Amino acid sequence: MQPWALISPASRGIGLHLARHLLQNTKLPIVTTARTDLDQAKEQILNGLHDVDEKRVHILKLDVLDESTIQDAASACSDLFPKKEHYLHLSYAVPGILFPEKSPQQIDYDDALLTFRTNTLGPMMMLKHFSPFLPRKSTQLAQDPSLPKTAVWATMSARVGSITDNQLGGWYSYRASKAAVNQVTKTFDNHLRTQSGEKAMAISLHPGTVKTDFSKEFWGGVKEGKLFSPEFSAGKLYEVVVDRTLDHRGKCFDWKGEEVPP
């Protein structure tokens, strides 16, 4: 069976650099997604990677706020990678949005709803449509040191999604959406135990504070040495996933590979 990878979205930030990192460090064909400007997104992914075969990169339209685009992207993947010959070995679902409410009075209903739709429901709908591509118990996995030993579905979470670790408060909708991501991850992993056995697992990831437009408002408050470039973060999140074992399934890990408590 031939493995492939999924990174969504990959038009900018961590997703873009995850795609670039996988192209340089694995042999996998990679499905990437963007909401708009697909040609431009593919050009950014391949920019400067002269030794990479551009045929390894497939760019599909996908908007986590529109389930029909998720379904259409999954249908396109069925054509690209027929299930009788291929399986999804490595997936990063990394959509994210943040409205940093400092007090309850700053909570805006529409902003909070958009936060949950993007951060939680988006990845949930992705696993609905893409989980059939993950290996079954009978699937013969590829043996490749550049890949995790078992297929991994990784969803972007955050340390502030940890209820145990919450000492500061604030960020109500973002914290709650990421705590929900961790619950979705655990629940999905329970499903994979039945569907895939030891051939696939789900985890969530905390990338640290990364120097992207997403976190630009908070760069000034980050301790020295704790503000990471997206290239650094992508490399670390790749290492974390490759190093996971079945003992780690259903849990959340930071960029150092340390568990973030629920």
mmCIF file of C-alpha atoms in Angstrom:
data_model
loop_
_atom_site.group_PDB
_atom_site.id
_atom_site.type_symbol
_atom_site.label_atom_id
_atom_site.label_comp_id
_atom_site.label_asym_id
_atom_site.label_seq_id
_atom_site.Cartn_x
_atom_site.Cartn_y
_atom_site.Cartn_z
ATOM 1 C CA MET A 1 0.000 0.000 0.000
ATOM 2 C CA GLN A 2 1.233 3.457 -0.893
ATOM 3 C CA PRO A 3 1.024 6.201 1.760
ATOM 4 C CA TRP A 4 0.115 9.862 1.267
ATOM 5 C CA ALA A 5 -0.158 12.944 3.477
ATOM 6 C CA LEU A 6 -2.734 15.669 4.073
ATOM 7 C CA ILE A 7 -2.074 19.197 5.340
ATOM 8 C CA SER A 8 -5.013 21.551 5.695
ATOM 9 C CA PRO A 9 -4.841 24.470 5.323
ATOM 10 C CA ALA A 10 -1.409 25.008 3.761
ATOM 11 C CA SER A 11 -1.707 28.453 2.211
ATOM 12 C CA ARG A 12 0.274 30.247 4.932
ATOM 13 C CA GLY A 13 1.754 29.989 8.422
ATOM 14 C CA ILE A 14 2.448 26.626 10.006
ATOM 15 C CA GLY A 15 0.501 24.653 7.395
ATOM 16 C CA LEU A 16 2.520 26.136 4.546
ATOM 17 C CA HIS A 17 5.805 25.269 6.224
ATOM 18 C CA LEU A 18 4.615 21.801 7.228
ATOM 19 C CA ALA A 19 3.986 21.120 3.549
ATOM 20 C CA ARG A 20 7.432 22.391 2.627
ATOM 21 C CA HIS A 21 9.055 20.369 5.413
ATOM 22 C CA LEU A 22 7.348 17.143 4.374
ATOM 23 C CA LEU A 23 8.353 17.690 0.769
ATOM 24 C CA GLN A 24 11.980 17.998 1.825
ATOM 25 C CA ASN A 25 12.036 15.222 4.427
ATOM 26 C CA THR A 26 9.717 12.518 3.081
ATOM 27 C CA LYS A 27 8.874 10.951 -0.259
ATOM 28 C CA LEU A 28 5.134 11.237 0.256
ATOM 29 C CA PRO A 29 2.714 12.745 -2.212
ATOM 30 C CA ILE A 30 0.999 15.532 -0.303
ATOM 31 C CA VAL A 31 -2.524 16.900 -0.532
ATOM 32 C CA THR A 32 -2.629 20.523 0.554
ATOM 33 C CA THR A 33 -5.625 22.826 0.759
ATOM 34 C CA ALA A 34 -6.499 26.490 0.512
ATOM 35 C CA ARG A 35 -9.746 28.449 0.487
ATOM 36 C CA THR A 36 -8.801 30.609 -2.504
ATOM 37 C CA ASP A 37 -5.924 31.293 -4.924
ATOM 38 C CA LEU A 38 -4.924 27.655 -5.314
ATOM 39 C CA ASP A 39 -2.221 28.327 -7.893
ATOM 40 C CA GLN A 40 -0.630 30.954 -5.685
ATOM 41 C CA ALA A 41 -0.727 28.614 -2.683
ATOM 42 C CA LYS A 42 1.013 25.859 -4.642
ATOM 43 C CA GLU A 43 3.618 28.333 -5.875
ATOM 44 C CA GLN A 44 4.367 29.389 -2.284
ATOM 45 C CA ILE A 45 4.711 25.787 -1.157
ATOM 46 C CA LEU A 46 7.182 24.985 -3.941
ATOM 47 C CA ASN A 47 9.080 28.288 -3.866
ATOM 48 C CA GLY A 48 12.823 27.569 -3.795
ATOM 49 C CA LEU A 49 12.406 23.780 -3.545
ATOM 50 C CA HIS A 50 14.208 23.076 -6.808
ATOM 51 C CA ASP A 51 14.881 19.401 -6.091
ATOM 52 C CA VAL A 52 11.230 18.598 -5.328
ATOM 53 C CA ASP A 53 8.982 17.048 -7.970
ATOM 54 C CA GLU A 54 6.012 19.391 -8.137
ATOM 55 C CA LYS A 55 3.808 16.433 -9.097
ATOM 56 C CA ARG A 56 4.003 15.369 -5.445
ATOM 57 C CA VAL A 57 1.914 18.408 -4.477
ATOM 58 C CA HIS A 58 -1.841 18.403 -4.952
ATOM 59 C CA ILE A 59 -3.704 21.589 -4.009
ATOM 60 C CA LEU A 60 -7.456 21.395 -3.390
ATOM 61 C CA LYS A 61 -10.064 23.933 -2.433
ATOM 62 C CA LEU A 62 -11.249 23.448 1.151
ATOM 63 C CA ASP A 63 -12.944 25.843 3.548
ATOM 64 C CA VAL A 64 -13.603 24.377 6.997
ATOM 65 C CA LEU A 65 -16.655 26.657 7.298
ATOM 66 C CA ASP A 66 -18.252 24.958 4.285
ATOM 67 C CA GLU A 67 -18.715 21.204 4.605
ATOM 68 C CA SER A 68 -19.453 20.803 0.912
ATOM 69 C CA THR A 69 -15.873 21.860 0.092
ATOM 70 C CA ILE A 70 -14.543 19.299 2.575
ATOM 71 C CA GLN A 71 -16.660 16.603 0.967
ATOM 72 C CA ASP A 72 -15.539 17.655 -2.523
ATOM 73 C CA ALA A 73 -11.865 17.594 -1.482
ATOM 74 C CA ALA A 74 -12.279 14.118 -0.026
ATOM 75 C CA SER A 75 -13.942 12.987 -3.240
ATOM 76 C CA ALA A 76 -10.991 14.353 -5.224
ATOM 77 C CA CYS A 77 -8.636 12.391 -2.972
ATOM 78 C CA SER A 78 -10.582 9.212 -3.753
ATOM 79 C CA ASP A 79 -9.667 9.757 -7.392
ATOM 80 C CA LEU A 80 -6.058 10.685 -6.650
ATOM 81 C CA PHE A 81 -5.461 7.870 -4.170
ATOM 82 C CA PRO A 82 -7.817 4.901 -4.635
ATOM 83 C CA LYS A 83 -8.296 3.111 -1.320
ATOM 84 C CA LYS A 84 -7.379 -0.294 -2.760
ATOM 85 C CA GLU A 85 -3.843 0.923 -3.410
ATOM 86 C CA HIS A 86 -3.267 3.882 -1.059
ATOM 87 C CA TYR A 87 -3.868 4.996 2.508
ATOM 88 C CA LEU A 88 -3.490 8.222 4.476
ATOM 89 C CA HIS A 89 -0.424 7.905 6.701
ATOM 90 C CA LEU A 90 0.087 11.445 7.974
ATOM 91 C CA SER A 91 -2.485 14.191 8.408
ATOM 92 C CA TYR A 92 -2.255 17.665 9.923
ATOM 93 C CA ALA A 93 -5.572 19.480 10.429
ATOM 94 C CA VAL A 94 -4.419 22.959 11.436
ATOM 95 C CA PRO A 95 -7.147 25.592 10.946
ATOM 96 C CA GLY A 96 -7.255 28.293 13.590
ATOM 97 C CA ILE A 97 -8.697 31.653 14.590
ATOM 98 C CA LEU A 98 -8.396 33.661 17.825
ATOM 99 C CA PHE A 99 -10.390 36.451 19.459
ATOM 100 C CA PRO A 100 -8.581 37.174 22.772
ATOM 101 C CA GLU A 101 -11.378 38.097 25.185
ATOM 102 C CA LYS A 102 -9.809 39.374 28.420
ATOM 103 C CA SER A 103 -13.113 39.645 30.316
ATOM 104 C CA PRO A 104 -16.598 38.144 29.941
ATOM 105 C CA GLN A 105 -17.861 41.506 28.678
ATOM 106 C CA GLN A 106 -15.581 41.222 25.635
ATOM 107 C CA ILE A 107 -17.171 37.980 24.446
ATOM 108 C CA ASP A 108 -18.940 38.544 21.144
ATOM 109 C CA TYR A 109 -21.455 35.890 20.148
ATOM 110 C CA ASP A 110 -20.623 35.869 16.436
ATOM 111 C CA ASP A 111 -16.866 35.871 17.074
ATOM 112 C CA ALA A 112 -17.196 33.015 19.560
ATOM 113 C CA LEU A 113 -19.340 31.043 17.130
ATOM 114 C CA LEU A 114 -16.781 31.582 14.357
ATOM 115 C CA THR A 115 -14.049 30.404 16.732
ATOM 116 C CA PHE A 116 -15.821 27.102 17.391
ATOM 117 C CA ARG A 117 -16.759 26.648 13.738
ATOM 118 C CA THR A 118 -13.122 27.128 12.675
ATOM 119 C CA ASN A 119 -11.116 25.558 15.503
ATOM 120 C CA THR A 120 -13.371 22.659 16.508
ATOM 121 C CA LEU A 121 -16.103 21.914 13.994
ATOM 122 C CA GLY A 122 -13.728 22.410 11.064
ATOM 123 C CA PRO A 123 -11.342 19.611 12.084
ATOM 124 C CA MET A 124 -14.338 17.503 13.164
ATOM 125 C CA MET A 125 -15.848 17.723 9.692
ATOM 126 C CA MET A 126 -12.463 16.951 8.183
ATOM 127 C CA LEU A 127 -12.131 13.716 10.119
ATOM 128 C CA LYS A 128 -15.723 12.871 9.124
ATOM 129 C CA HIS A 129 -14.820 12.947 5.437
ATOM 130 C CA PHE A 130 -11.128 11.967 5.500
ATOM 131 C CA SER A 131 -11.029 9.261 8.178
ATOM 132 C CA PRO A 132 -12.032 6.565 5.636
ATOM 133 C CA PHE A 133 -8.614 7.071 4.020
ATOM 134 C CA LEU A 134 -6.792 6.001 7.179
ATOM 135 C CA PRO A 135 -5.564 2.402 7.305
ATOM 136 C CA ARG A 136 -7.702 -0.480 8.490
ATOM 137 C CA LYS A 137 -6.488 -3.341 10.646
ATOM 138 C CA SER A 138 -5.631 -5.329 7.526
ATOM 139 C CA THR A 139 -3.664 -2.538 5.812
ATOM 140 C CA GLN A 140 0.017 -3.201 5.205
ATOM 141 C CA LEU A 141 1.778 -0.023 6.355
ATOM 142 C CA ALA A 142 4.810 1.380 4.584
ATOM 143 C CA GLN A 143 8.073 0.915 6.448
ATOM 144 C CA ASP A 144 9.872 4.234 6.168
ATOM 145 C CA PRO A 145 12.061 5.837 8.879
ATOM 146 C CA SER A 146 10.878 9.286 7.792
ATOM 147 C CA LEU A 147 7.309 8.376 8.802
ATOM 148 C CA PRO A 148 5.684 7.507 12.122
ATOM 149 C CA LYS A 149 5.416 3.749 12.633
ATOM 150 C CA THR A 150 1.646 4.054 12.692
ATOM 151 C CA ALA A 151 -0.590 6.392 10.714
ATOM 152 C CA VAL A 152 -1.298 9.623 12.619
ATOM 153 C CA TRP A 153 -4.167 12.097 12.453
ATOM 154 C CA ALA A 154 -2.893 15.276 14.156
ATOM 155 C CA THR A 155 -5.141 18.239 14.971
ATOM 156 C CA MET A 156 -3.902 21.654 16.066
ATOM 157 C CA SER A 157 -4.701 22.369 19.675
ATOM 158 C CA ALA A 158 -3.040 24.753 22.162
ATOM 159 C CA ARG A 159 -1.706 24.703 25.696
ATOM 160 C CA VAL A 160 -4.455 27.140 26.699
ATOM 161 C CA GLY A 161 -6.932 24.372 25.864
ATOM 162 C CA SER A 162 -5.719 22.517 28.950
ATOM 163 C CA ILE A 163 -8.217 22.881 31.819
ATOM 164 C CA THR A 164 -5.613 21.633 34.298
ATOM 165 C CA ASP A 165 -3.043 24.195 33.174
ATOM 166 C CA ASN A 166 -5.407 27.183 33.119
ATOM 167 C CA GLN A 167 -4.077 29.611 35.733
ATOM 168 C CA LEU A 168 -4.682 32.928 33.963
ATOM 169 C CA GLY A 169 -8.225 32.798 32.586
ATOM 170 C CA GLY A 170 -9.341 34.908 29.630
ATOM 171 C CA TRP A 171 -9.519 33.881 25.998
ATOM 172 C CA TYR A 172 -12.844 32.195 26.686
ATOM 173 C CA SER A 173 -13.875 31.092 23.204
ATOM 174 C CA TYR A 174 -10.364 30.112 22.106
ATOM 175 C CA ARG A 175 -9.627 28.117 25.276
ATOM 176 C CA ALA A 176 -12.970 26.351 25.082
ATOM 177 C CA SER A 177 -12.590 25.558 21.375
ATOM 178 C CA LYS A 178 -9.169 24.009 21.943
ATOM 179 C CA ALA A 179 -10.324 22.035 24.991
ATOM 180 C CA ALA A 180 -13.034 20.707 22.690
ATOM 181 C CA VAL A 181 -10.385 19.797 20.103
ATOM 182 C CA ASN A 182 -8.680 17.622 22.710
ATOM 183 C CA GLN A 183 -11.976 15.878 23.462
ATOM 184 C CA VAL A 184 -12.592 15.302 19.748
ATOM 185 C CA THR A 185 -9.071 13.880 19.438
ATOM 186 C CA LYS A 186 -9.628 11.415 22.280
ATOM 187 C CA THR A 187 -13.035 10.390 20.975
ATOM 188 C CA PHE A 188 -11.722 9.923 17.440
ATOM 189 C CA ASP A 189 -8.805 7.880 18.714
ATOM 190 C CA ASN A 190 -11.270 5.569 20.484
ATOM 191 C CA HIS A 191 -12.946 5.109 17.099
ATOM 192 C CA LEU A 192 -9.601 4.339 15.464
ATOM 193 C CA ARG A 193 -8.865 1.665 18.075
ATOM 194 C CA THR A 194 -11.856 -0.199 16.679
ATOM 195 C CA GLN A 195 -11.479 0.669 12.999
ATOM 196 C CA SER A 196 -7.705 0.593 12.618
ATOM 197 C CA GLY A 197 -6.394 -1.218 15.675
ATOM 198 C CA GLU A 198 -2.700 -0.406 15.999
ATOM 199 C CA LYS A 199 -2.438 0.908 12.436
ATOM 200 C CA ALA A 200 -3.670 4.481 13.149
ATOM 201 C CA MET A 201 -4.063 6.896 16.037
ATOM 202 C CA ALA A 202 -5.108 10.486 16.714
ATOM 203 C CA ILE A 203 -3.213 13.139 18.678
ATOM 204 C CA SER A 204 -3.385 16.912 19.125
ATOM 205 C CA LEU A 205 -0.514 19.360 18.989
ATOM 206 C CA HIS A 206 0.567 22.588 20.675
ATOM 207 C CA PRO A 207 3.036 24.454 18.441
ATOM 208 C CA GLY A 208 4.146 27.113 20.934
ATOM 209 C CA THR A 209 3.945 30.781 19.936
ATOM 210 C CA VAL A 210 4.832 31.013 16.271
ATOM 211 C CA LYS A 211 5.726 34.165 14.369
ATOM 212 C CA THR A 212 2.767 34.248 12.008
ATOM 213 C CA ASP A 213 -0.031 36.732 11.365
ATOM 214 C CA PHE A 214 -2.195 34.604 13.678
ATOM 215 C CA SER A 215 -0.115 35.567 16.748
ATOM 216 C CA LYS A 216 1.255 38.951 15.643
ATOM 217 C CA GLU A 217 -0.669 40.842 18.326
ATOM 218 C CA PHE A 218 1.129 38.876 21.076
ATOM 219 C CA TRP A 219 4.740 38.833 19.902
ATOM 220 C CA GLY A 220 5.756 41.574 22.329
ATOM 221 C CA GLY A 221 4.702 39.581 25.396
ATOM 222 C CA VAL A 222 6.594 36.409 24.518
ATOM 223 C CA LYS A 223 9.717 35.538 26.523
ATOM 224 C CA GLU A 224 13.035 35.608 24.696
ATOM 225 C CA GLY A 225 13.674 32.374 22.850
ATOM 226 C CA LYS A 226 9.990 31.357 22.949
ATOM 227 C CA LEU A 227 8.816 33.024 19.736
ATOM 228 C CA PHE A 228 9.394 30.502 16.974
ATOM 229 C CA SER A 229 9.668 30.878 13.233
ATOM 230 C CA PRO A 230 7.090 28.861 11.281
ATOM 231 C CA GLU A 231 9.942 26.849 9.755
ATOM 232 C CA PHE A 232 11.198 25.868 13.234
ATOM 233 C CA SER A 233 7.690 25.035 14.431
ATOM 234 C CA ALA A 234 6.943 22.907 11.374
ATOM 235 C CA GLY A 235 10.136 20.922 11.891
ATOM 236 C CA LYS A 236 9.311 20.318 15.549
ATOM 237 C CA LEU A 237 5.721 19.281 14.854
ATOM 238 C CA TYR A 238 7.001 16.843 12.254
ATOM 239 C CA GLU A 239 9.505 15.393 14.742
ATOM 240 C CA VAL A 240 6.844 15.063 17.423
ATOM 241 C CA VAL A 241 4.510 13.137 15.126
ATOM 242 C CA VAL A 242 7.247 10.848 13.787
ATOM 243 C CA ASP A 243 8.358 10.005 17.337
ATOM 244 C CA ARG A 244 4.880 9.092 18.656
ATOM 245 C CA THR A 245 4.101 5.531 19.665
ATOM 246 C CA LEU A 246 0.819 3.837 20.489
ATOM 247 C CA ASP A 247 1.364 4.774 24.142
ATOM 248 C CA HIS A 248 0.765 8.391 23.093
ATOM 249 C CA ARG A 249 -2.537 7.909 21.288
ATOM 250 C CA GLY A 250 -5.431 10.231 22.097
ATOM 251 C CA LYS A 251 -3.235 12.772 23.904
ATOM 252 C CA CYS A 252 -1.987 16.327 23.292
ATOM 253 C CA PHE A 253 1.720 17.135 22.889
ATOM 254 C CA ASP A 254 3.679 20.358 22.681
ATOM 255 C CA TRP A 255 6.446 21.166 20.214
ATOM 256 C CA LYS A 256 9.012 19.531 22.523
ATOM 257 C CA GLY A 257 7.100 16.254 22.565
ATOM 258 C CA GLU A 258 5.944 16.763 26.150
ATOM 259 C CA GLU A 259 2.348 15.926 27.037
ATOM 260 C CA VAL A 260 -0.042 18.809 27.653
ATOM 261 C CA PRO A 261 -2.437 17.743 30.436
ATOM 262 C CA PRO A 262 -6.163 17.688 29.688
#
